[in-house]
Amino acid sequence: MIHLVAVGLVARPILEFLALVLEDDLAMTCAISPHRIDVSDAYDPMRQQYHSSRILAHLVERENDLLLPSAADPPDQEKILGVADVDLFIPILTFVFGQAQLGRRAAVVSVYRLRQQFYGLPEDEALFLERCEKEALHELGHTFGLVHCQNYECVMHYSNSIEQVDLKSNRFCTACARLLPGPPFQAQMRLRGNRL
């Protein structure tokens, strides 16, 4: 099961959209947690951004509160995805779209830089939601142990600009898909016509 958690103030329709598409993309149940993570202590006034590692630590610390009861998926496939609408950073980078625990349970993604308006362009809701889906899949892919992929069309390709987000697809390449959890995911991919 994927547990979506609001990090700070994030619009409910974004969470509802991600719950729908991630269930289909990963062939896993997906639920929106009733809890919300407070991000106030992750704010860095010098950078005017939020430290994503601190937010990730909060998700891990509150793991037991955030997980909803589920009998559908094995414990090692229980994932927590925090969804934020604030600008995230780690000290060595100007910003990050998200951050995840490699091969573990928690990840956080920010929608802040995924809107066209951030770049001074007219609003495009469909493009914004497509970007949200890609970055959510990317961070969840890390929690399943996937690293960055060299295939620029794979959703696991590294993105440090919005152009790179738009260039990649919302699908895992064949090599990355093989590393995702078992039969349910592979069956879903076959139904879509993807080759495994």
mmCIF file with all atom_site columns, C-alpha atoms in Angstrom:
data_model
loop_
_atom_site.group_PDB
_atom_site.id
_atom_site.type_symbol
_atom_site.label_atom_id
_atom_site.label_alt_id
_atom_site.label_comp_id
_atom_site.label_asym_id
_atom_site.label_entity_id
_atom_site.label_seq_id
_atom_site.pdbx_PDB_ins_code
_atom_site.Cartn_x
_atom_site.Cartn_y
_atom_site.Cartn_z
_atom_site.occupancy
_atom_site.B_iso_or_equiv
_atom_site.pdbx_formal_charge
_atom_site.auth_seq_id
_atom_site.auth_comp_id
_atom_site.auth_asym_id
_atom_site.auth_atom_id
_atom_site.pdbx_PDB_model_num
ATOM 1   C CA . MET A 1 1   ? 0.000  0.000   0.000   1.00 0.00 ? 1   MET A CA 1
ATOM 2   C CA . ILE A 1 2   ? 1.106  3.548   -0.723  1.00 0.00 ? 2   ILE A CA 1
ATOM 3   C CA . HIS A 1 3   ? 0.179  6.019   2.008   1.00 0.00 ? 3   HIS A CA 1
ATOM 4   C CA . LEU A 1 4   ? -0.057 9.603   0.750   1.00 0.00 ? 4   LEU A CA 1
ATOM 5   C CA . VAL A 1 5   ? 0.584  12.190  3.448   1.00 0.00 ? 5   VAL A CA 1
ATOM 6   C CA . ALA A 1 6   ? 0.066  15.936  3.175   1.00 0.00 ? 6   ALA A CA 1
ATOM 7   C CA . VAL A 1 7   ? 3.269  17.775  4.072   1.00 0.00 ? 7   VAL A CA 1
ATOM 8   C CA . GLY A 1 8   ? 2.219  21.240  5.211   1.00 0.00 ? 8   GLY A CA 1
ATOM 9   C CA . LEU A 1 9   ? -0.607 22.716  3.162   1.00 0.00 ? 9   LEU A CA 1
ATOM 10  C CA . VAL A 1 10  ? -1.213 20.920  -0.105  1.00 0.00 ? 10  VAL A CA 1
ATOM 11  C CA . ALA A 1 11  ? -4.454 20.960  -2.100  1.00 0.00 ? 11  ALA A CA 1
ATOM 12  C CA . ARG A 1 12  ? -6.596 17.881  -1.535  1.00 0.00 ? 12  ARG A CA 1
ATOM 13  C CA . PRO A 1 13  ? -7.297 17.399  -5.298  1.00 0.00 ? 13  PRO A CA 1
ATOM 14  C CA . ILE A 1 14  ? -3.553 16.858  -5.878  1.00 0.00 ? 14  ILE A CA 1
ATOM 15  C CA . LEU A 1 15  ? -3.531 14.040  -3.315  1.00 0.00 ? 15  LEU A CA 1
ATOM 16  C CA . GLU A 1 16  ? -6.702 12.559  -4.803  1.00 0.00 ? 16  GLU A CA 1
ATOM 17  C CA . PHE A 1 17  ? -5.219 12.648  -8.310  1.00 0.00 ? 17  PHE A CA 1
ATOM 18  C CA . LEU A 1 18  ? -2.017 10.943  -7.143  1.00 0.00 ? 18  LEU A CA 1
ATOM 19  C CA . ALA A 1 19  ? -3.993 8.301   -5.262  1.00 0.00 ? 19  ALA A CA 1
ATOM 20  C CA . LEU A 1 20  ? -5.822 7.404   -8.475  1.00 0.00 ? 20  LEU A CA 1
ATOM 21  C CA . VAL A 1 21  ? -2.891 7.348   -10.888 1.00 0.00 ? 21  VAL A CA 1
ATOM 22  C CA . LEU A 1 22  ? -0.360 5.715   -8.563  1.00 0.00 ? 22  LEU A CA 1
ATOM 23  C CA . GLU A 1 23  ? -2.737 2.848   -7.898  1.00 0.00 ? 23  GLU A CA 1
ATOM 24  C CA . ASP A 1 24  ? -2.920 2.245   -11.625 1.00 0.00 ? 24  ASP A CA 1
ATOM 25  C CA . ASP A 1 25  ? 0.769  2.897   -12.324 1.00 0.00 ? 25  ASP A CA 1
ATOM 26  C CA . LEU A 1 26  ? 2.116  0.594   -9.613  1.00 0.00 ? 26  LEU A CA 1
ATOM 27  C CA . ALA A 1 27  ? -0.777 -1.867  -9.265  1.00 0.00 ? 27  ALA A CA 1
ATOM 28  C CA . MET A 1 28  ? -0.807 -1.172  -5.537  1.00 0.00 ? 28  MET A CA 1
ATOM 29  C CA . THR A 1 29  ? -3.535 0.132   -3.286  1.00 0.00 ? 29  THR A CA 1
ATOM 30  C CA . CYS A 1 30  ? -3.163 3.781   -2.422  1.00 0.00 ? 30  CYS A CA 1
ATOM 31  C CA . ALA A 1 31  ? -4.753 5.763   0.403   1.00 0.00 ? 31  ALA A CA 1
ATOM 32  C CA . ILE A 1 32  ? -4.630 9.319   1.677   1.00 0.00 ? 32  ILE A CA 1
ATOM 33  C CA . SER A 1 33  ? -3.596 9.512   5.303   1.00 0.00 ? 33  SER A CA 1
ATOM 34  C CA . PRO A 1 34  ? -5.739 11.663  7.609   1.00 0.00 ? 34  PRO A CA 1
ATOM 35  C CA . HIS A 1 35  ? -2.514 12.977  9.163   1.00 0.00 ? 35  HIS A CA 1
ATOM 36  C CA . ARG A 1 36  ? -0.515 16.007  8.093   1.00 0.00 ? 36  ARG A CA 1
ATOM 37  C CA . ILE A 1 37  ? 3.204  16.669  8.618   1.00 0.00 ? 37  ILE A CA 1
ATOM 38  C CA . ASP A 1 38  ? 4.179  20.042  10.068  1.00 0.00 ? 38  ASP A CA 1
ATOM 39  C CA . VAL A 1 39  ? 7.056  21.522  8.054   1.00 0.00 ? 39  VAL A CA 1
ATOM 40  C CA . SER A 1 40  ? 7.743  24.646  10.108  1.00 0.00 ? 40  SER A CA 1
ATOM 41  C CA . ASP A 1 41  ? 11.019 23.374  11.594  1.00 0.00 ? 41  ASP A CA 1
ATOM 42  C CA . ALA A 1 42  ? 12.292 22.364  8.131   1.00 0.00 ? 42  ALA A CA 1
ATOM 43  C CA . TYR A 1 43  ? 12.235 25.987  6.946   1.00 0.00 ? 43  TYR A CA 1
ATOM 44  C CA . ASP A 1 44  ? 15.601 27.604  6.338   1.00 0.00 ? 44  ASP A CA 1
ATOM 45  C CA . PRO A 1 45  ? 15.184 31.405  6.493   1.00 0.00 ? 45  PRO A CA 1
ATOM 46  C CA . MET A 1 46  ? 18.526 32.024  4.759   1.00 0.00 ? 46  MET A CA 1
ATOM 47  C CA . ARG A 1 47  ? 17.510 30.002  1.707   1.00 0.00 ? 47  ARG A CA 1
ATOM 48  C CA . GLN A 1 48  ? 13.759 30.615  2.049   1.00 0.00 ? 48  GLN A CA 1
ATOM 49  C CA . GLN A 1 49  ? 13.253 26.935  1.297   1.00 0.00 ? 49  GLN A CA 1
ATOM 50  C CA . TYR A 1 50  ? 12.455 23.755  3.206   1.00 0.00 ? 50  TYR A CA 1
ATOM 51  C CA . HIS A 1 51  ? 15.103 21.135  3.966   1.00 0.00 ? 51  HIS A CA 1
ATOM 52  C CA . SER A 1 52  ? 13.762 17.927  2.422   1.00 0.00 ? 52  SER A CA 1
ATOM 53  C CA . SER A 1 53  ? 15.926 15.662  4.607   1.00 0.00 ? 53  SER A CA 1
ATOM 54  C CA . ARG A 1 54  ? 14.238 17.041  7.734   1.00 0.00 ? 54  ARG A CA 1
ATOM 55  C CA . ILE A 1 55  ? 10.810 16.421  6.230   1.00 0.00 ? 55  ILE A CA 1
ATOM 56  C CA . LEU A 1 56  ? 11.843 12.896  5.280   1.00 0.00 ? 56  LEU A CA 1
ATOM 57  C CA . ALA A 1 57  ? 13.010 12.353  8.874   1.00 0.00 ? 57  ALA A CA 1
ATOM 58  C CA . HIS A 1 58  ? 9.580  13.458  10.145  1.00 0.00 ? 58  HIS A CA 1
ATOM 59  C CA . LEU A 1 59  ? 7.883  10.938  7.840   1.00 0.00 ? 59  LEU A CA 1
ATOM 60  C CA . VAL A 1 60  ? 10.128 8.163   9.192   1.00 0.00 ? 60  VAL A CA 1
ATOM 61  C CA . GLU A 1 61  ? 9.678  9.222   12.841  1.00 0.00 ? 61  GLU A CA 1
ATOM 62  C CA . ARG A 1 62  ? 5.877  9.182   12.478  1.00 0.00 ? 62  ARG A CA 1
ATOM 63  C CA . GLU A 1 63  ? 5.800  6.032   10.366  1.00 0.00 ? 63  GLU A CA 1
ATOM 64  C CA . ASN A 1 64  ? 3.657  4.088   12.843  1.00 0.00 ? 64  ASN A CA 1
ATOM 65  C CA . ASP A 1 65  ? 1.060  6.895   13.000  1.00 0.00 ? 65  ASP A CA 1
ATOM 66  C CA . LEU A 1 66  ? 0.966  7.397   9.242   1.00 0.00 ? 66  LEU A CA 1
ATOM 67  C CA . LEU A 1 67  ? 0.536  3.825   8.076   1.00 0.00 ? 67  LEU A CA 1
ATOM 68  C CA . LEU A 1 68  ? -3.074 2.865   7.545   1.00 0.00 ? 68  LEU A CA 1
ATOM 69  C CA . PRO A 1 69  ? -4.129 -0.746  8.193   1.00 0.00 ? 69  PRO A CA 1
ATOM 70  C CA . SER A 1 70  ? -3.643 -2.900  5.119   1.00 0.00 ? 70  SER A CA 1
ATOM 71  C CA . ALA A 1 71  ? -3.669 -6.584  4.449   1.00 0.00 ? 71  ALA A CA 1
ATOM 72  C CA . ALA A 1 72  ? -3.240 -6.174  0.714   1.00 0.00 ? 72  ALA A CA 1
ATOM 73  C CA . ASP A 1 73  ? 0.524  -5.738  0.481   1.00 0.00 ? 73  ASP A CA 1
ATOM 74  C CA . PRO A 1 74  ? 3.482  -7.299  2.292   1.00 0.00 ? 74  PRO A CA 1
ATOM 75  C CA . PRO A 1 75  ? 5.111  -5.053  4.953   1.00 0.00 ? 75  PRO A CA 1
ATOM 76  C CA . ASP A 1 76  ? 8.189  -4.403  2.806   1.00 0.00 ? 76  ASP A CA 1
ATOM 77  C CA . GLN A 1 77  ? 5.943  -2.882  0.142   1.00 0.00 ? 77  GLN A CA 1
ATOM 78  C CA . GLU A 1 78  ? 4.265  -0.405  2.498   1.00 0.00 ? 78  GLU A CA 1
ATOM 79  C CA . LYS A 1 79  ? 5.392  3.029   1.301   1.00 0.00 ? 79  LYS A CA 1
ATOM 80  C CA . ILE A 1 80  ? 4.853  6.545   2.614   1.00 0.00 ? 80  ILE A CA 1
ATOM 81  C CA . LEU A 1 81  ? 4.876  9.385   0.105   1.00 0.00 ? 81  LEU A CA 1
ATOM 82  C CA . GLY A 1 82  ? 4.788  12.879  1.587   1.00 0.00 ? 82  GLY A CA 1
ATOM 83  C CA . VAL A 1 83  ? 3.403  15.469  -0.823  1.00 0.00 ? 83  VAL A CA 1
ATOM 84  C CA . ALA A 1 84  ? 4.472  19.070  -0.269  1.00 0.00 ? 84  ALA A CA 1
ATOM 85  C CA . ASP A 1 85  ? 3.678  22.389  -1.918  1.00 0.00 ? 85  ASP A CA 1
ATOM 86  C CA . VAL A 1 86  ? 6.804  24.148  -0.683  1.00 0.00 ? 86  VAL A CA 1
ATOM 87  C CA . ASP A 1 87  ? 10.209 24.637  -2.279  1.00 0.00 ? 87  ASP A CA 1
ATOM 88  C CA . LEU A 1 88  ? 12.536 21.821  -1.181  1.00 0.00 ? 88  LEU A CA 1
ATOM 89  C CA . PHE A 1 89  ? 16.328 21.758  -1.031  1.00 0.00 ? 89  PHE A CA 1
ATOM 90  C CA . ILE A 1 90  ? 19.273 19.764  0.175   1.00 0.00 ? 90  ILE A CA 1
ATOM 91  C CA . PRO A 1 91  ? 22.416 21.725  1.027   1.00 0.00 ? 91  PRO A CA 1
ATOM 92  C CA . ILE A 1 92  ? 24.448 20.699  -2.030  1.00 0.00 ? 92  ILE A CA 1
ATOM 93  C CA . LEU A 1 93  ? 21.716 21.563  -4.550  1.00 0.00 ? 93  LEU A CA 1
ATOM 94  C CA . THR A 1 94  ? 19.739 24.691  -5.414  1.00 0.00 ? 94  THR A CA 1
ATOM 95  C CA . PHE A 1 95  ? 16.498 22.750  -5.116  1.00 0.00 ? 95  PHE A CA 1
ATOM 96  C CA . VAL A 1 96  ? 15.079 19.224  -5.372  1.00 0.00 ? 96  VAL A CA 1
ATOM 97  C CA . PHE A 1 97  ? 11.775 17.975  -6.755  1.00 0.00 ? 97  PHE A CA 1
ATOM 98  C CA . GLY A 1 98  ? 11.835 15.261  -4.110  1.00 0.00 ? 98  GLY A CA 1
ATOM 99  C CA . GLN A 1 99  ? 13.902 12.936  -1.966  1.00 0.00 ? 99  GLN A CA 1
ATOM 100 C CA . ALA A 1 100 ? 13.554 9.294   -0.966  1.00 0.00 ? 100 ALA A CA 1
ATOM 101 C CA . GLN A 1 101 ? 15.048 6.590   1.197   1.00 0.00 ? 101 GLN A CA 1
ATOM 102 C CA . LEU A 1 102 ? 16.696 4.217   -1.264  1.00 0.00 ? 102 LEU A CA 1
ATOM 103 C CA . GLY A 1 103 ? 15.180 0.761   -0.873  1.00 0.00 ? 103 GLY A CA 1
ATOM 104 C CA . ARG A 1 104 ? 13.235 1.722   2.206   1.00 0.00 ? 104 ARG A CA 1
ATOM 105 C CA . ARG A 1 105 ? 9.826  3.127   3.065   1.00 0.00 ? 105 ARG A CA 1
ATOM 106 C CA . ALA A 1 106 ? 9.583  6.918   2.881   1.00 0.00 ? 106 ALA A CA 1
ATOM 107 C CA . ALA A 1 107 ? 9.788  9.583   0.193   1.00 0.00 ? 107 ALA A CA 1
ATOM 108 C CA . VAL A 1 108 ? 8.728  13.188  -0.229  1.00 0.00 ? 108 VAL A CA 1
ATOM 109 C CA . VAL A 1 109 ? 7.869  15.042  -3.410  1.00 0.00 ? 109 VAL A CA 1
ATOM 110 C CA . SER A 1 110 ? 7.202  18.737  -3.954  1.00 0.00 ? 110 SER A CA 1
ATOM 111 C CA . VAL A 1 111 ? 4.750  20.143  -6.497  1.00 0.00 ? 111 VAL A CA 1
ATOM 112 C CA . TYR A 1 112 ? 6.044  23.696  -5.952  1.00 0.00 ? 112 TYR A CA 1
ATOM 113 C CA . ARG A 1 113 ? 8.223  23.891  -9.078  1.00 0.00 ? 113 ARG A CA 1
ATOM 114 C CA . LEU A 1 114 ? 5.958  21.766  -11.260 1.00 0.00 ? 114 LEU A CA 1
ATOM 115 C CA . ARG A 1 115 ? 3.471  24.513  -12.148 1.00 0.00 ? 115 ARG A CA 1
ATOM 116 C CA . GLN A 1 116 ? 3.909  26.507  -15.340 1.00 0.00 ? 116 GLN A CA 1
ATOM 117 C CA . GLN A 1 117 ? 3.311  29.705  -13.350 1.00 0.00 ? 117 GLN A CA 1
ATOM 118 C CA . PHE A 1 118 ? 6.566  29.142  -11.451 1.00 0.00 ? 118 PHE A CA 1
ATOM 119 C CA . TYR A 1 119 ? 8.362  29.732  -14.764 1.00 0.00 ? 119 TYR A CA 1
ATOM 120 C CA . GLY A 1 120 ? 6.246  32.742  -15.691 1.00 0.00 ? 120 GLY A CA 1
ATOM 121 C CA . LEU A 1 121 ? 4.071  30.764  -18.108 1.00 0.00 ? 121 LEU A CA 1
ATOM 122 C CA . PRO A 1 122 ? 0.258  30.412  -18.309 1.00 0.00 ? 122 PRO A CA 1
ATOM 123 C CA . GLU A 1 123 ? -1.344 27.753  -16.126 1.00 0.00 ? 123 GLU A CA 1
ATOM 124 C CA . ASP A 1 124 ? -1.595 24.259  -17.650 1.00 0.00 ? 124 ASP A CA 1
ATOM 125 C CA . GLU A 1 125 ? -3.369 21.945  -15.217 1.00 0.00 ? 125 GLU A CA 1
ATOM 126 C CA . ALA A 1 126 ? -2.952 18.808  -17.344 1.00 0.00 ? 126 ALA A CA 1
ATOM 127 C CA . LEU A 1 127 ? 0.804  19.348  -17.664 1.00 0.00 ? 127 LEU A CA 1
ATOM 128 C CA . PHE A 1 128 ? 1.076  20.111  -13.935 1.00 0.00 ? 128 PHE A CA 1
ATOM 129 C CA . LEU A 1 129 ? -0.683 16.871  -12.972 1.00 0.00 ? 129 LEU A CA 1
ATOM 130 C CA . GLU A 1 130 ? 1.427  14.872  -15.427 1.00 0.00 ? 130 GLU A CA 1
ATOM 131 C CA . ARG A 1 131 ? 4.557  16.296  -13.790 1.00 0.00 ? 131 ARG A CA 1
ATOM 132 C CA . CYS A 1 132 ? 3.185  15.450  -10.326 1.00 0.00 ? 132 CYS A CA 1
ATOM 133 C CA . GLU A 1 133 ? 2.652  11.842  -11.427 1.00 0.00 ? 133 GLU A CA 1
ATOM 134 C CA . LYS A 1 134 ? 6.172  11.554  -12.867 1.00 0.00 ? 134 LYS A CA 1
ATOM 135 C CA . GLU A 1 135 ? 7.925  12.931  -9.803  1.00 0.00 ? 135 GLU A CA 1
ATOM 136 C CA . ALA A 1 136 ? 5.810  10.847  -7.422  1.00 0.00 ? 136 ALA A CA 1
ATOM 137 C CA . LEU A 1 137 ? 6.641  7.708   -9.426  1.00 0.00 ? 137 LEU A CA 1
ATOM 138 C CA . HIS A 1 138 ? 10.311 8.677   -9.490  1.00 0.00 ? 138 HIS A CA 1
ATOM 139 C CA . GLU A 1 139 ? 10.573 9.032   -5.713  1.00 0.00 ? 139 GLU A CA 1
ATOM 140 C CA . LEU A 1 140 ? 8.562  5.863   -5.085  1.00 0.00 ? 140 LEU A CA 1
ATOM 141 C CA . GLY A 1 141 ? 10.866 4.067   -7.524  1.00 0.00 ? 141 GLY A CA 1
ATOM 142 C CA . HIS A 1 142 ? 13.769 4.960   -5.233  1.00 0.00 ? 142 HIS A CA 1
ATOM 143 C CA . THR A 1 143 ? 11.943 3.423   -2.268  1.00 0.00 ? 143 THR A CA 1
ATOM 144 C CA . PHE A 1 144 ? 11.788 0.178   -4.268  1.00 0.00 ? 144 PHE A CA 1
ATOM 145 C CA . GLY A 1 145 ? 15.562 0.331   -4.668  1.00 0.00 ? 145 GLY A CA 1
ATOM 146 C CA . LEU A 1 146 ? 15.745 1.844   -8.152  1.00 0.00 ? 146 LEU A CA 1
ATOM 147 C CA . VAL A 1 147 ? 18.578 4.298   -8.832  1.00 0.00 ? 147 VAL A CA 1
ATOM 148 C CA . HIS A 1 148 ? 18.730 6.936   -11.557 1.00 0.00 ? 148 HIS A CA 1
ATOM 149 C CA . CYS A 1 149 ? 18.378 5.503   -15.049 1.00 0.00 ? 149 CYS A CA 1
ATOM 150 C CA . GLN A 1 150 ? 20.418 6.541   -18.098 1.00 0.00 ? 150 GLN A CA 1
ATOM 151 C CA . ASN A 1 151 ? 17.374 6.130   -20.364 1.00 0.00 ? 151 ASN A CA 1
ATOM 152 C CA . TYR A 1 152 ? 16.121 9.722   -20.720 1.00 0.00 ? 152 TYR A CA 1
ATOM 153 C CA . GLU A 1 153 ? 12.553 8.508   -21.335 1.00 0.00 ? 153 GLU A CA 1
ATOM 154 C CA . CYS A 1 154 ? 12.409 6.383   -18.176 1.00 0.00 ? 154 CYS A CA 1
ATOM 155 C CA . VAL A 1 155 ? 10.641 7.947   -15.199 1.00 0.00 ? 155 VAL A CA 1
ATOM 156 C CA . MET A 1 156 ? 13.752 7.097   -13.127 1.00 0.00 ? 156 MET A CA 1
ATOM 157 C CA . HIS A 1 157 ? 15.916 9.437   -15.230 1.00 0.00 ? 157 HIS A CA 1
ATOM 158 C CA . TYR A 1 158 ? 17.463 12.187  -13.093 1.00 0.00 ? 158 TYR A CA 1
ATOM 159 C CA . SER A 1 159 ? 15.767 15.583  -13.376 1.00 0.00 ? 159 SER A CA 1
ATOM 160 C CA . ASN A 1 160 ? 17.321 18.819  -12.204 1.00 0.00 ? 160 ASN A CA 1
ATOM 161 C CA . SER A 1 161 ? 15.197 21.041  -14.446 1.00 0.00 ? 161 SER A CA 1
ATOM 162 C CA . ILE A 1 162 ? 11.566 21.154  -15.482 1.00 0.00 ? 162 ILE A CA 1
ATOM 163 C CA . GLU A 1 163 ? 12.617 20.462  -19.076 1.00 0.00 ? 163 GLU A CA 1
ATOM 164 C CA . GLN A 1 164 ? 14.077 17.127  -17.979 1.00 0.00 ? 164 GLN A CA 1
ATOM 165 C CA . VAL A 1 165 ? 10.856 16.306  -16.138 1.00 0.00 ? 165 VAL A CA 1
ATOM 166 C CA . ASP A 1 166 ? 8.895  16.967  -19.327 1.00 0.00 ? 166 ASP A CA 1
ATOM 167 C CA . LEU A 1 167 ? 11.289 14.943  -21.461 1.00 0.00 ? 167 LEU A CA 1
ATOM 168 C CA . LYS A 1 168 ? 10.876 11.706  -19.542 1.00 0.00 ? 168 LYS A CA 1
ATOM 169 C CA . SER A 1 169 ? 7.715  9.617   -19.661 1.00 0.00 ? 169 SER A CA 1
ATOM 170 C CA . ASN A 1 170 ? 5.505  8.515   -16.781 1.00 0.00 ? 170 ASN A CA 1
ATOM 171 C CA . ARG A 1 171 ? 6.636  4.906   -17.269 1.00 0.00 ? 171 ARG A CA 1
ATOM 172 C CA . PHE A 1 172 ? 9.512  2.766   -16.084 1.00 0.00 ? 172 PHE A CA 1
ATOM 173 C CA . CYS A 1 173 ? 11.793 1.465   -18.803 1.00 0.00 ? 173 CYS A CA 1
ATOM 174 C CA . THR A 1 174 ? 12.009 -2.283  -19.287 1.00 0.00 ? 174 THR A CA 1
ATOM 175 C CA . ALA A 1 175 ? 15.178 -2.619  -17.203 1.00 0.00 ? 175 ALA A CA 1
ATOM 176 C CA . CYS A 1 176 ? 13.768 -0.632  -14.257 1.00 0.00 ? 176 CYS A CA 1
ATOM 177 C CA . ALA A 1 177 ? 10.354 -2.331  -14.459 1.00 0.00 ? 177 ALA A CA 1
ATOM 178 C CA . ARG A 1 178 ? 12.044 -5.696  -13.988 1.00 0.00 ? 178 ARG A CA 1
ATOM 179 C CA . LEU A 1 179 ? 13.368 -4.520  -10.618 1.00 0.00 ? 179 LEU A CA 1
ATOM 180 C CA . LEU A 1 180 ? 9.980  -3.455  -9.276  1.00 0.00 ? 180 LEU A CA 1
ATOM 181 C CA . PRO A 1 181 ? 8.011  -5.763  -6.992  1.00 0.00 ? 181 PRO A CA 1
ATOM 182 C CA . GLY A 1 182 ? 6.597  -8.902  -8.396  1.00 0.00 ? 182 GLY A CA 1
ATOM 183 C CA . PRO A 1 183 ? 3.776  -10.385 -10.340 1.00 0.00 ? 183 PRO A CA 1
ATOM 184 C CA . PRO A 1 184 ? 1.028  -7.798  -9.771  1.00 0.00 ? 184 PRO A CA 1
ATOM 185 C CA . PHE A 1 185 ? 3.151  -5.000  -11.237 1.00 0.00 ? 185 PHE A CA 1
ATOM 186 C CA . GLN A 1 186 ? 4.360  -7.102  -14.137 1.00 0.00 ? 186 GLN A CA 1
ATOM 187 C CA . ALA A 1 187 ? 0.834  -8.214  -14.988 1.00 0.00 ? 187 ALA A CA 1
ATOM 188 C CA . GLN A 1 188 ? -0.311 -4.590  -15.021 1.00 0.00 ? 188 GLN A CA 1
ATOM 189 C CA . MET A 1 189 ? 2.523  -3.658  -17.358 1.00 0.00 ? 189 MET A CA 1
ATOM 190 C CA . ARG A 1 190 ? 1.582  -6.462  -19.732 1.00 0.00 ? 190 ARG A CA 1
ATOM 191 C CA . LEU A 1 191 ? -2.010 -5.230  -19.825 1.00 0.00 ? 191 LEU A CA 1
ATOM 192 C CA . ARG A 1 192 ? -0.706 -1.847  -20.929 1.00 0.00 ? 192 ARG A CA 1
ATOM 193 C CA . GLY A 1 193 ? 1.353  -3.436  -23.655 1.00 0.00 ? 193 GLY A CA 1
ATOM 194 C CA . ASN A 1 194 ? 4.713  -2.616  -22.081 1.00 0.00 ? 194 ASN A CA 1
ATOM 195 C CA . ARG A 1 195 ? 7.403  -5.204  -22.699 1.00 0.00 ? 195 ARG A CA 1
ATOM 196 C CA . LEU A 1 196 ? 9.093  -6.670  -19.640 1.00 0.00 ? 196 LEU A CA 1
#
